Coordinates of C-alpha atoms in Angstrom, one line a residue:
Chain A
M1 CA 23.8 -25.4 -18.2
D2 CA 23.2 -21.8 -19.0
A3 CA 20.8 -19.8 -16.8
P4 CA 17.3 -20.2 -18.2
D5 CA 16.0 -17.6 -20.6
L6 CA 13.3 -15.7 -18.6
S7 CA 12.3 -13.4 -21.5
V8 CA 8.8 -13.5 -22.9
E9 CA 7.0 -11.7 -25.8
L10 CA 3.7 -10.2 -24.9
A11 CA 2.7 -8.9 -28.4
P12 CA 4.0 -11.4 -31.0
R13 CA 1.7 -10.0 -33.7
H14 CA 2.7 -6.4 -33.1
K15 CA 5.4 -5.0 -35.4
Q16 CA 7.6 -3.8 -32.5
G17 CA 6.4 -6.4 -30.0
L18 CA 6.5 -6.0 -26.2
R19 CA 9.5 -7.9 -25.0
L20 CA 9.9 -8.5 -21.3
R21 CA 13.2 -9.6 -19.8
N22 CA 11.3 -11.8 -17.4
P23 CA 7.6 -12.7 -17.0
V24 CA 7.0 -10.8 -13.7
M25 CA 5.1 -7.5 -14.0
V26 CA 3.6 -5.4 -11.2
A27 CA -0.2 -5.0 -11.4
S28 CA -1.9 -1.7 -12.0
G29 CA -3.0 0.1 -8.8
T30 CA -0.5 -1.8 -6.7
F31 CA 2.7 0.0 -7.6
S32 CA 1.6 3.7 -8.0
N33 CA 3.6 4.9 -11.0
G34 CA 6.8 3.2 -9.9
L35 CA 8.5 6.2 -8.5
E36 CA 8.0 5.3 -4.9
F37 CA 9.7 1.9 -5.3
A38 CA 12.4 3.3 -7.6
R39 CA 13.8 4.9 -4.4
H40 CA 14.6 1.6 -2.8
H41 CA 14.2 -1.2 -5.3
D42 CA 15.6 -2.0 -8.7
V43 CA 12.4 -1.5 -10.6
Q44 CA 14.1 -1.8 -13.9
S45 CA 14.8 -5.4 -13.3
L46 CA 11.1 -6.2 -13.4
G47 CA 9.5 -7.6 -16.5
A48 CA 7.3 -4.6 -16.9
I49 CA 5.6 -2.0 -14.8
V50 CA 1.9 -1.2 -15.2
S51 CA 1.0 2.3 -14.2
K52 CA -1.8 3.4 -11.9
G53 CA -5.1 3.6 -13.7
T54 CA -5.0 6.9 -15.6
T55 CA -8.0 9.0 -16.7
L56 CA -8.3 12.1 -18.9
L57 CA -8.8 14.3 -15.9
P58 CA -7.3 13.9 -12.4
R59 CA -9.5 12.0 -9.9
R60 CA -9.5 12.5 -6.2
G61 CA -10.6 9.0 -5.5
N62 CA -13.1 7.9 -2.9
P63 CA -13.3 9.1 0.7
Q64 CA -12.4 6.8 3.5
R65 CA -12.9 4.0 4.0
R66 CA -11.0 2.6 1.0
T67 CA -9.8 -0.9 1.9
T68 CA -10.6 -3.6 4.4
E69 CA -8.9 -6.9 5.1
T70 CA -10.8 -10.1 4.4
P71 CA -9.9 -13.8 4.9
G72 CA -6.8 -14.3 2.7
G73 CA -7.5 -11.1 0.8
M74 CA -8.6 -7.5 0.8
L75 CA -11.4 -5.4 -0.6
N76 CA -10.6 -2.0 -2.2
S77 CA -12.6 0.9 -3.3
I78 CA -9.9 3.5 -4.1
G79 CA -12.0 5.2 -6.7
F80 CA -9.2 5.5 -9.4
Q81 CA -7.4 8.3 -7.6
N82 CA -4.8 9.5 -10.2
I83 CA -3.1 12.6 -11.4
G84 CA -4.7 12.6 -14.9
V85 CA -3.1 12.0 -18.3
E86 CA -1.7 15.5 -18.7
R87 CA 0.3 15.5 -15.5
L88 CA 1.4 11.9 -16.2
V89 CA 2.8 13.0 -19.6
R90 CA 4.5 16.1 -18.1
D91 CA 5.9 14.8 -14.8
I92 CA 6.1 11.0 -15.0
C93 CA 6.7 9.8 -18.5
P94 CA 10.0 11.7 -18.8
I95 CA 11.2 9.7 -15.8
W96 CA 10.0 6.4 -17.4
A97 CA 11.8 7.3 -20.6
T98 CA 15.1 7.1 -18.7
W99 CA 14.2 3.6 -17.4
D100 CA 15.3 0.4 -19.1
V101 CA 12.0 -1.4 -18.4
P102 CA 8.8 -1.3 -20.3
V103 CA 6.1 0.8 -18.7
V104 CA 2.5 -0.1 -19.7
V105 CA 0.0 2.7 -19.0
N106 CA -3.3 1.5 -17.6
I107 CA -6.1 3.7 -19.0
L108 CA -9.7 3.9 -18.3
G109 CA -12.5 6.0 -19.8
D110 CA -16.1 6.8 -19.0
T111 CA -16.9 6.6 -22.7
V112 CA -15.5 5.0 -25.9
A113 CA -14.4 8.4 -27.0
E114 CA -12.3 8.9 -23.8
Y115 CA -10.4 5.7 -24.4
A116 CA -9.6 7.0 -27.9
R117 CA -8.4 10.3 -26.6
L118 CA -6.2 8.7 -23.9
A119 CA -4.6 6.4 -26.5
A120 CA -4.0 9.2 -28.9
R121 CA -2.6 11.5 -26.2
L122 CA -0.1 8.9 -24.9
D123 CA 0.7 7.2 -28.2
A124 CA 3.9 9.0 -29.1
V125 CA 5.0 9.9 -25.6
P126 CA 8.5 8.7 -24.8
G127 CA 8.5 6.3 -21.8
V128 CA 5.2 4.7 -22.8
A129 CA 5.8 1.1 -24.0
G130 CA 2.1 0.1 -24.4
F131 CA -1.4 0.2 -23.0
E132 CA -3.3 -1.8 -20.6
V133 CA -7.0 -1.0 -21.2
N134 CA -9.0 -1.2 -18.0
I135 CA -12.6 -2.1 -19.0
S136 CA -13.8 -2.8 -15.5
C137 CA -15.4 0.6 -15.2
P138 CA -18.9 2.0 -15.9
N139 CA -19.7 2.9 -19.6
L140 CA -21.6 6.2 -19.4
D141 CA -22.6 5.8 -23.0
V142 CA -25.0 3.2 -22.0
G143 CA -26.1 4.1 -18.5
G144 CA -23.1 2.9 -16.5
I145 CA -22.9 -0.8 -17.2
E146 CA -19.3 -1.9 -17.1
F147 CA -17.6 -2.1 -20.5
G148 CA -16.0 -5.4 -19.5
V149 CA -19.3 -7.3 -19.0
D150 CA -20.6 -6.9 -22.5
P151 CA -18.7 -8.3 -25.5
A152 CA -19.7 -5.5 -27.8
A153 CA -18.8 -2.7 -25.4
A154 CA -15.5 -4.4 -24.5
A155 CA -14.7 -4.7 -28.1
S156 CA -15.5 -1.1 -28.9
A157 CA -13.2 0.2 -26.1
T158 CA -10.5 -2.1 -27.4
R159 CA -11.0 -0.9 -31.0
A160 CA -11.0 2.7 -29.9
V161 CA -7.5 2.3 -28.3
R162 CA -6.3 0.1 -31.2
E163 CA -7.2 2.7 -33.8
H164 CA -5.5 5.5 -31.9
T165 CA -2.1 4.0 -31.1
S166 CA 0.6 2.1 -32.8
L167 CA 1.8 0.7 -29.4
P168 CA 1.0 -2.8 -28.2
V169 CA -2.4 -3.0 -26.5
V170 CA -3.2 -5.3 -23.6
V171 CA -6.8 -5.5 -22.4
K172 CA -7.5 -6.3 -18.8
L173 CA -10.7 -8.3 -18.4
T174 CA -13.1 -8.3 -15.5
P175 CA -13.8 -11.6 -13.8
N176 CA -17.3 -10.4 -12.9
V177 CA -18.9 -12.1 -15.8
T178 CA -20.6 -15.4 -16.5
E179 CA -18.5 -16.5 -19.5
I180 CA -15.2 -14.8 -19.6
A181 CA -14.2 -16.6 -22.8
L182 CA -16.9 -14.7 -24.7
I183 CA -15.4 -11.4 -23.7
A184 CA -11.9 -12.6 -24.4
R185 CA -12.7 -13.6 -27.9
A186 CA -14.5 -10.3 -28.6
V187 CA -11.6 -8.3 -27.4
A188 CA -9.0 -10.4 -29.2
E189 CA -11.0 -10.0 -32.5
A190 CA -11.1 -6.2 -31.8
G191 CA -7.3 -6.1 -32.1
A192 CA -5.9 -6.7 -28.6
D193 CA -2.3 -7.9 -28.6
A194 CA -2.7 -9.6 -25.3
L195 CA -5.2 -10.0 -22.5
C196 CA -4.8 -9.6 -18.8
V197 CA -6.9 -12.0 -16.6
A198 CA -8.2 -10.5 -14.5
N199 CA -9.2 -7.4 -12.5
T200 CA -10.6 -7.8 -8.9
I201 CA -13.7 -9.8 -8.0
M202 CA -16.5 -7.7 -6.7
G203 CA -17.3 -8.2 -3.1
T204 CA -18.4 -6.5 0.1
A205 CA -18.0 -6.6 3.9
I206 CA -20.5 -5.3 6.4
D207 CA -19.8 -3.7 9.8
I208 CA -22.3 -5.5 12.0
E209 CA -22.1 -3.0 14.8
Q210 CA -22.8 0.0 12.6
R211 CA -25.0 -2.0 10.2
R212 CA -23.5 -0.6 7.1
P213 CA -20.9 -1.6 4.5
V214 CA -17.4 -1.3 5.8
L215 CA -16.2 0.5 2.6
N216 CA -17.4 3.9 1.5
R217 CA -19.1 2.3 -1.5
P218 CA -21.2 -0.8 -0.8
F219 CA -18.9 -2.9 -3.1
G220 CA -15.2 -3.2 -3.5
G221 CA -12.7 -5.3 -5.5
L222 CA -11.4 -8.5 -3.9
S223 CA -7.8 -9.3 -4.4
G224 CA -5.1 -11.5 -2.7
P225 CA -4.6 -15.2 -2.4
A226 CA -8.4 -15.8 -1.8
V227 CA -9.1 -15.1 -5.5
R228 CA -6.3 -17.2 -7.0
P229 CA -8.2 -20.5 -7.7
I230 CA -10.9 -18.6 -9.5
I231 CA -8.6 -16.5 -11.6
L232 CA -6.4 -19.5 -12.3
R233 CA -9.5 -21.3 -13.7
M234 CA -10.3 -18.2 -15.8
V235 CA -6.8 -18.0 -17.2
W236 CA -7.1 -21.6 -18.2
Q237 CA -10.4 -20.9 -20.0
V238 CA -9.2 -17.7 -21.7
C239 CA -6.0 -19.5 -22.9
A240 CA -8.3 -22.0 -24.6
A241 CA -10.4 -19.4 -26.2
V242 CA -7.8 -17.1 -27.8
D243 CA -4.4 -17.4 -29.4
I244 CA -2.9 -14.2 -28.1
P245 CA -0.7 -14.1 -24.9
V246 CA -2.5 -14.0 -21.6
V247 CA -1.1 -12.1 -18.6
A248 CA -2.3 -13.7 -15.3
S249 CA -3.1 -11.4 -12.4
G250 CA -4.8 -12.8 -9.3
G251 CA -3.5 -13.4 -5.9
I252 CA 0.1 -14.4 -6.6
M253 CA 1.9 -14.4 -3.3
T254 CA 4.8 -16.7 -4.2
W255 CA 6.8 -18.0 -7.1
Q256 CA 4.9 -21.3 -6.8
D257 CA 1.6 -19.4 -7.5
A258 CA 3.2 -17.8 -10.6
V259 CA 4.4 -21.1 -11.9
E260 CA 0.8 -22.5 -11.6
Y261 CA -0.4 -19.6 -13.8
L262 CA 2.4 -20.2 -16.4
L263 CA 1.6 -23.9 -16.5
A264 CA -2.1 -23.0 -17.0
G265 CA -1.1 -21.1 -20.1
A266 CA -0.2 -17.5 -19.0
T267 CA 2.8 -15.9 -20.8
A268 CA 3.5 -13.5 -18.0
V269 CA 2.2 -12.8 -14.5
Q270 CA 1.4 -9.7 -12.4
V271 CA 2.1 -9.4 -8.8
G272 CA -0.2 -7.0 -6.9
T273 CA -1.5 -7.4 -3.4
A274 CA 1.6 -9.4 -2.5
T275 CA 3.7 -6.3 -2.9
F276 CA 1.7 -4.7 -0.1
V277 CA 2.5 -7.5 2.2
D278 CA 6.2 -7.9 1.2
P279 CA 7.8 -5.1 -0.9
D280 CA 10.3 -7.7 -2.3
A281 CA 7.5 -10.0 -3.5
P282 CA 7.9 -9.3 -7.3
W283 CA 11.6 -10.0 -7.2
K284 CA 11.2 -13.1 -5.1
V285 CA 8.7 -14.4 -7.6
R286 CA 11.1 -13.7 -10.5
D287 CA 14.0 -15.5 -8.7
G288 CA 11.7 -18.4 -7.7
I289 CA 10.6 -18.9 -11.3
A290 CA 14.2 -19.0 -12.4
G291 CA 15.1 -21.6 -9.7
Y292 CA 12.1 -23.7 -10.7
L293 CA 13.3 -23.8 -14.4
E294 CA 16.8 -24.7 -13.4
R295 CA 15.7 -27.5 -11.1
H296 CA 13.5 -28.9 -13.9
G297 CA 16.2 -28.5 -16.5
E298 CA 14.0 -26.2 -18.6
P299 CA 15.8 -23.8 -20.9
S300 CA 13.3 -21.0 -20.8
V301 CA 10.0 -19.8 -19.4
T302 CA 8.4 -20.3 -22.8
A303 CA 9.2 -24.0 -22.5
I304 CA 6.8 -24.5 -19.6
I305 CA 3.9 -22.2 -20.7
G306 CA 0.7 -24.1 -20.8
T307 CA 2.3 -27.5 -20.2
A308 CA -0.3 -28.4 -17.5
R309 CA -3.0 -28.2 -20.2
T310 CA -1.8 -31.4 -21.9
F311 CA -1.8 -33.6 -18.8
R312 CA -3.0 -37.2 -19.2
R313 CA -5.9 -38.3 -17.0
D314 CA -5.0 -41.2 -14.8
Chain B
M1 CA 17.5 -11.5 -3.9
T2 CA 20.5 -9.3 -4.4
T3 CA 19.0 -7.0 -6.9
T4 CA 16.8 -5.1 -4.4
A5 CA 18.0 -2.6 -1.9
G6 CA 15.1 -3.7 0.3
L7 CA 13.2 -2.1 3.1
R8 CA 12.0 -5.4 4.5
F9 CA 13.9 -7.3 7.1
A10 CA 13.8 -10.4 9.2
A11 CA 13.8 -9.5 12.9
S12 CA 13.6 -11.5 16.1
V13 CA 11.6 -10.8 19.2
V14 CA 13.8 -10.0 22.2
A15 CA 11.0 -9.3 24.7
N16 CA 7.3 -8.8 24.6
R17 CA 5.2 -8.0 27.6
V18 CA 2.4 -5.8 29.0
L19 CA 4.0 -2.4 29.9
Y20 CA 1.0 -0.9 31.6
G21 CA -2.8 -1.3 31.5
Q22 CA -3.6 -3.0 28.1
T23 CA -0.5 -1.6 26.4
W24 CA 2.2 -3.9 25.3
Q25 CA 5.9 -3.4 24.5
M26 CA 7.7 -5.5 21.9
L27 CA 11.5 -5.2 21.6
L28 CA 12.9 -6.5 18.3
D29 CA 16.5 -7.3 17.3
A30 CA 16.4 -5.8 13.8
P31 CA 19.1 -5.3 11.3
G32 CA 20.8 -2.1 10.1
P33 CA 18.4 0.1 8.2
V34 CA 15.4 -0.5 10.4
R35 CA 17.4 1.0 13.2
A36 CA 17.8 4.3 11.3
G37 CA 14.3 5.5 12.1
R38 CA 13.5 8.9 13.6
P39 CA 10.6 10.0 15.7
G40 CA 7.3 10.1 13.8
Q41 CA 8.3 7.3 11.4
F42 CA 6.7 3.9 11.5
V43 CA 7.2 0.3 10.5
M44 CA 4.9 -2.3 9.0
L45 CA 4.9 -5.6 10.9
R46 CA 3.6 -8.7 9.3
C47 CA 1.2 -10.3 11.8
A48 CA 0.9 -13.8 10.6
D49 CA 2.8 -17.0 10.8
A50 CA 5.4 -17.6 8.0
R51 CA 3.6 -18.7 4.8
S52 CA 0.2 -18.0 6.3
C53 CA -2.0 -15.5 4.4
D54 CA -4.3 -14.8 7.3
P55 CA -4.3 -12.1 8.5
L56 CA -2.9 -11.0 5.1
L57 CA -1.8 -7.5 5.6
P58 CA 1.0 -6.1 7.8
R59 CA 0.1 -3.6 10.6
A60 CA 1.5 -0.1 10.8
L61 CA 3.2 0.7 14.1
S62 CA 4.9 3.9 15.3
I63 CA 8.5 3.5 16.1
A64 CA 8.6 3.9 19.9
G65 CA 12.4 4.2 19.9
Y66 CA 15.5 2.1 20.2
E67 CA 17.1 0.5 23.2
R68 CA 20.8 0.1 23.1
P69 CA 22.1 -2.4 25.6
A70 CA 25.7 -3.3 24.8
G71 CA 25.6 -1.4 21.6
R72 CA 23.0 -3.5 19.9
A73 CA 20.0 -1.3 19.0
R74 CA 16.7 -2.9 19.6
L75 CA 13.6 -1.6 17.9
R76 CA 10.8 -0.7 20.4
L77 CA 7.1 -0.9 19.6
L78 CA 4.2 0.0 21.9
Y79 CA 0.8 -1.4 21.0
D80 CA -2.7 -1.9 22.2
V81 CA -4.6 -5.1 21.3
V82 CA -7.2 -3.9 18.9
G83 CA -7.7 -6.7 16.5
R84 CA -6.3 -10.0 15.0
G85 CA -3.0 -8.5 14.1
T86 CA -2.1 -7.1 17.5
A87 CA -3.6 -10.2 19.2
W88 CA -1.1 -12.3 17.1
M89 CA 1.7 -10.0 18.3
T90 CA 0.9 -10.7 22.0
E91 CA 1.6 -14.4 21.3
R92 CA 5.2 -13.8 20.2
T93 CA 7.9 -14.7 22.6
A94 CA 11.7 -14.1 22.8
G95 CA 13.4 -15.7 19.8
D96 CA 10.4 -15.7 17.5
A97 CA 11.0 -14.4 14.0
V98 CA 8.9 -11.5 12.6
E99 CA 9.1 -9.5 9.4
V100 CA 9.4 -5.8 9.5
T101 CA 9.3 -3.2 6.7
G102 CA 10.7 0.2 7.4
P103 CA 11.4 2.8 8.6
L104 CA 8.6 4.4 6.6
G105 CA 7.1 7.9 6.3
H106 CA 8.4 11.3 7.3
A107 CA 9.8 12.1 10.7
V108 CA 8.6 15.1 12.7
R109 CA 10.9 18.0 12.0
L110 CA 11.0 20.4 14.9
R111 CA 12.1 24.0 14.5
P112 CA 15.7 24.4 15.7
G113 CA 14.7 27.4 17.8
T114 CA 12.0 25.6 19.8
R115 CA 12.7 25.8 23.6
H116 CA 9.3 24.6 24.9
L117 CA 7.9 21.4 23.3
L118 CA 4.4 20.2 24.0
L119 CA 3.6 16.6 23.1
V120 CA -0.2 15.7 23.2
A121 CA -1.2 12.0 23.2
G122 CA -4.6 10.3 23.3
G123 CA -4.4 6.6 24.3
I124 CA -1.9 4.6 22.4
G125 CA -1.0 7.8 20.6
I126 CA 1.6 8.0 23.3
A127 CA 3.8 5.4 21.5
P128 CA 6.3 7.7 19.7
F129 CA 6.5 10.3 22.5
P130 CA 8.7 8.9 25.3
W131 CA 11.5 8.7 22.6
M132 CA 10.7 12.0 20.9
A133 CA 10.6 13.7 24.4
A134 CA 13.9 12.1 25.5
L135 CA 15.7 13.2 22.3
A136 CA 14.4 16.8 22.7
A137 CA 15.2 16.9 26.4
E138 CA 18.8 15.7 25.7
R139 CA 19.2 18.7 23.4
G140 CA 18.1 21.0 26.3
V141 CA 14.5 21.5 25.1
S142 CA 12.0 21.8 27.9
V143 CA 9.3 19.1 27.2
T144 CA 5.8 18.5 28.6
V145 CA 3.8 15.5 27.6
I146 CA 0.0 15.5 28.1
H147 CA -1.4 12.0 28.0
G148 CA -5.1 11.3 28.0
A149 CA -6.9 8.0 28.6
R150 CA -10.2 6.6 29.8
T151 CA -8.8 5.6 33.2
A152 CA -5.7 5.8 35.3
E153 CA -4.4 2.3 34.5
E154 CA -4.2 3.2 30.8
L155 CA -1.8 6.1 31.5
L156 CA 1.9 5.9 30.7
P157 CA 3.8 5.3 34.0
P158 CA 6.0 8.5 34.7
G159 CA 9.1 6.2 34.9
E160 CA 8.8 5.7 31.2
L161 CA 9.7 9.3 30.5
H162 CA 13.1 11.0 30.5
P163 CA 13.5 12.4 34.1
E164 CA 13.5 16.0 32.9
V165 CA 10.2 15.6 30.9
E166 CA 7.0 16.7 32.6
L167 CA 4.0 14.4 32.4
V168 CA 0.5 15.8 32.6
T169 CA -2.4 13.4 32.6
A170 CA -6.1 13.5 31.9
T171 CA -8.6 10.7 32.5
E172 CA -12.2 10.6 31.3
D173 CA -13.3 9.0 34.6
G174 CA -11.2 11.4 36.7
S175 CA -9.2 8.5 38.3
A176 CA -5.9 10.4 37.7
G177 CA -4.9 13.9 36.6
V178 CA -7.3 16.3 35.0
Q179 CA -10.8 14.9 34.7
G180 CA -11.7 15.0 31.0
R181 CA -9.7 14.8 27.9
V182 CA -6.3 16.1 26.8
T183 CA -8.0 19.1 25.4
D184 CA -9.1 20.0 28.9
A185 CA -5.5 20.1 30.0
L186 CA -4.1 21.7 26.8
P187 CA -5.2 25.4 27.2
D188 CA -2.9 25.9 30.2
Y189 CA 0.1 25.1 28.0
L190 CA -0.7 27.0 24.8
D191 CA 1.1 30.2 25.8
W192 CA 4.1 28.2 26.9
A193 CA 4.5 25.9 23.9
D194 CA 6.7 26.9 21.0
E195 CA 5.7 23.9 19.1
I196 CA 3.2 21.1 19.5
V197 CA 3.2 17.5 18.3
A198 CA 0.0 15.5 18.8
C199 CA -0.8 11.8 18.2
G200 CA -4.2 10.3 18.8
P201 CA -7.7 9.7 17.4
V202 CA -9.2 12.1 14.9
P203 CA -11.8 13.5 17.3
M204 CA -8.9 14.6 19.5
F205 CA -7.3 16.4 16.6
R206 CA -10.7 18.1 15.8
A207 CA -11.0 19.3 19.4
M208 CA -7.4 20.6 19.3
A209 CA -8.1 22.4 16.0
G210 CA -11.0 24.2 17.7
L211 CA -8.8 25.2 20.6
V212 CA -6.0 26.4 18.4
R213 CA -8.4 28.5 16.3
R214 CA -10.1 30.0 19.3
S215 CA -6.9 30.8 21.2
G216 CA -5.2 32.3 18.2
Y217 CA -2.2 30.0 18.6
R218 CA 0.1 30.6 15.7
R219 CA 3.0 28.2 16.2
P220 CA 3.5 24.8 14.5
V221 CA 1.1 22.0 15.5
H222 CA 2.2 18.7 14.0
L223 CA -0.3 15.8 13.9
L224 CA 0.8 12.2 13.6
M225 CA -2.1 10.7 11.6
E226 CA -3.3 7.2 11.6
E227 CA -5.3 5.7 8.8
I228 CA -6.0 2.1 7.6
M229 CA -3.1 1.0 5.5
A230 CA -2.4 -2.0 3.4
C231 CA 1.2 -1.3 2.3
G232 CA 2.7 1.6 4.2
T233 CA 4.9 2.2 1.2
G234 CA 2.8 4.6 -1.0
I235 CA 1.5 2.1 -3.5
C236 CA -2.0 1.0 -2.4
Y237 CA -3.7 4.4 -1.8
S238 CA -5.7 3.1 1.2
C239 CA -4.6 5.8 3.6
A240 CA -5.9 8.8 1.8
V241 CA -6.5 12.0 3.8
E242 CA -8.1 15.2 2.7
T243 CA -5.8 18.2 3.1
R244 CA -6.2 21.8 2.1
R245 CA -3.8 21.0 -0.8
G246 CA -5.7 18.0 -2.0
V247 CA -5.8 14.3 -1.2
R248 CA -2.6 13.0 0.4
L249 CA -1.4 9.6 1.6
V250 CA -0.7 9.2 5.3
C251 CA 2.1 6.7 4.7
K252 CA 4.0 8.5 2.0
D253 CA 3.1 12.2 2.5
G254 CA 2.8 11.8 6.3
P255 CA 2.2 10.5 8.8
V256 CA 3.1 14.0 10.1
F257 CA 0.8 16.8 8.9
E258 CA 0.4 20.4 10.0
L259 CA -2.9 20.6 11.9
R260 CA -4.1 23.6 9.8
E261 CA -3.6 21.6 6.6
L262 CA -6.2 19.0 7.8
F263 CA -8.7 20.7 10.1

């Protein structure tokens, strides 16, 4: 039997599409802009790379302390430290343009207009294969409520990007909502080619000796295996709510975790925190998925997507 | 797994014991690239059982050198028990498997012309110095190590240093050496030192910065910084440090920084 076909299409409705040679991506904020790992790993053999969250102007990020370990996870409050879109275009995109792997730029704005400007600025830049719109950030148009918690605001950020680029657009949802399917539908209707489920879950930790939050901000984003059952449930719900591809991102440590997400309906997966623990994790996940398909006699990744959804109750 | 060059290796514990006071020494039989580290670099050691996700994150540890019995280099780590990760480390015995990522970060680059090297350590900040001192001494550099601790039993035993390296000690309780901190012993050596490397807590660095400014000391002072890390490889942005040239990452841009860039 031939080796299974690992390729997936993330933007089937888009005229160029966003074809990945395998379903394993690296999550935004967990791989910098890929240059560090390019020194010692074959980054071009990943399905896709998602850049560090990029803003119009450079951001210094938050002061210490930025992360803390929690049971089976970690909290982070990095504060979107990034070099800003102009330096990205000048220094990083030309390197990406030489790579044979799609690089998706994660963008975030303080206002709808900023999303539009970021999309327009990066639209025709060689090396940029698409966008991942981060809507888990405060909307200063309406007093700082996160874009991603309100269907209308989430849709307007999506539309702003959609109208200013011809590239595929993935929207990364926040899990910090009551009904994620509502947001998913609003964003899909606003023109997203795919959804990423999901960003980190807001949490906190308190230093009981100093009687203050451990992190520099009271709250941080929880990631790691601790969040996986919650995000897996959300992937299931979002896959039921929309008919565009869903990228799963939540606590994948092993290939088995990734297969769970594929069976729940995800078209691709993002490995994030696991890469902190084991720099080889994304590649091990990819190889493990291939081995699983072979053992089960499956011809392709697409053959197993969503297959746990049609189970029969005993 | 053939498509990655890899930084991460399976290693096995050769020995693991208390070296002095509360400070432990772990020797690891580690494959090729891990053994190519230079003084100042570090490794990330995963501190959980295989398949366990708790504790989740690996711990950053200074490379304390390599031992070469019968040609087989062993990675040496010195550590104090400060939390769950290092507590897990103390439970490893000979033959246990551990996972190591490294060597990581930049090594300390001494000036070729340096004849008098001063190494200043607070507590477990001593970890990289016996090795760094020995390498310098073997090149004919005159080396003095100042080690400060709370009490005598937490001081590096003199036998752990190359025989030609001078050890000066300071204890907060006065039970050995100079009573006080390393910065109480430091002024006597400023005129002598062509170059200084320091490793310890941030308050020690601040005190050193004050001394350096007041004394007009103009030669290089390298600091080996410690900061909370998740990855050690430049991708998580946990270990940010403010420098005069902007925010830098201890793991990727350091851990060695010039004192005047930070304080």
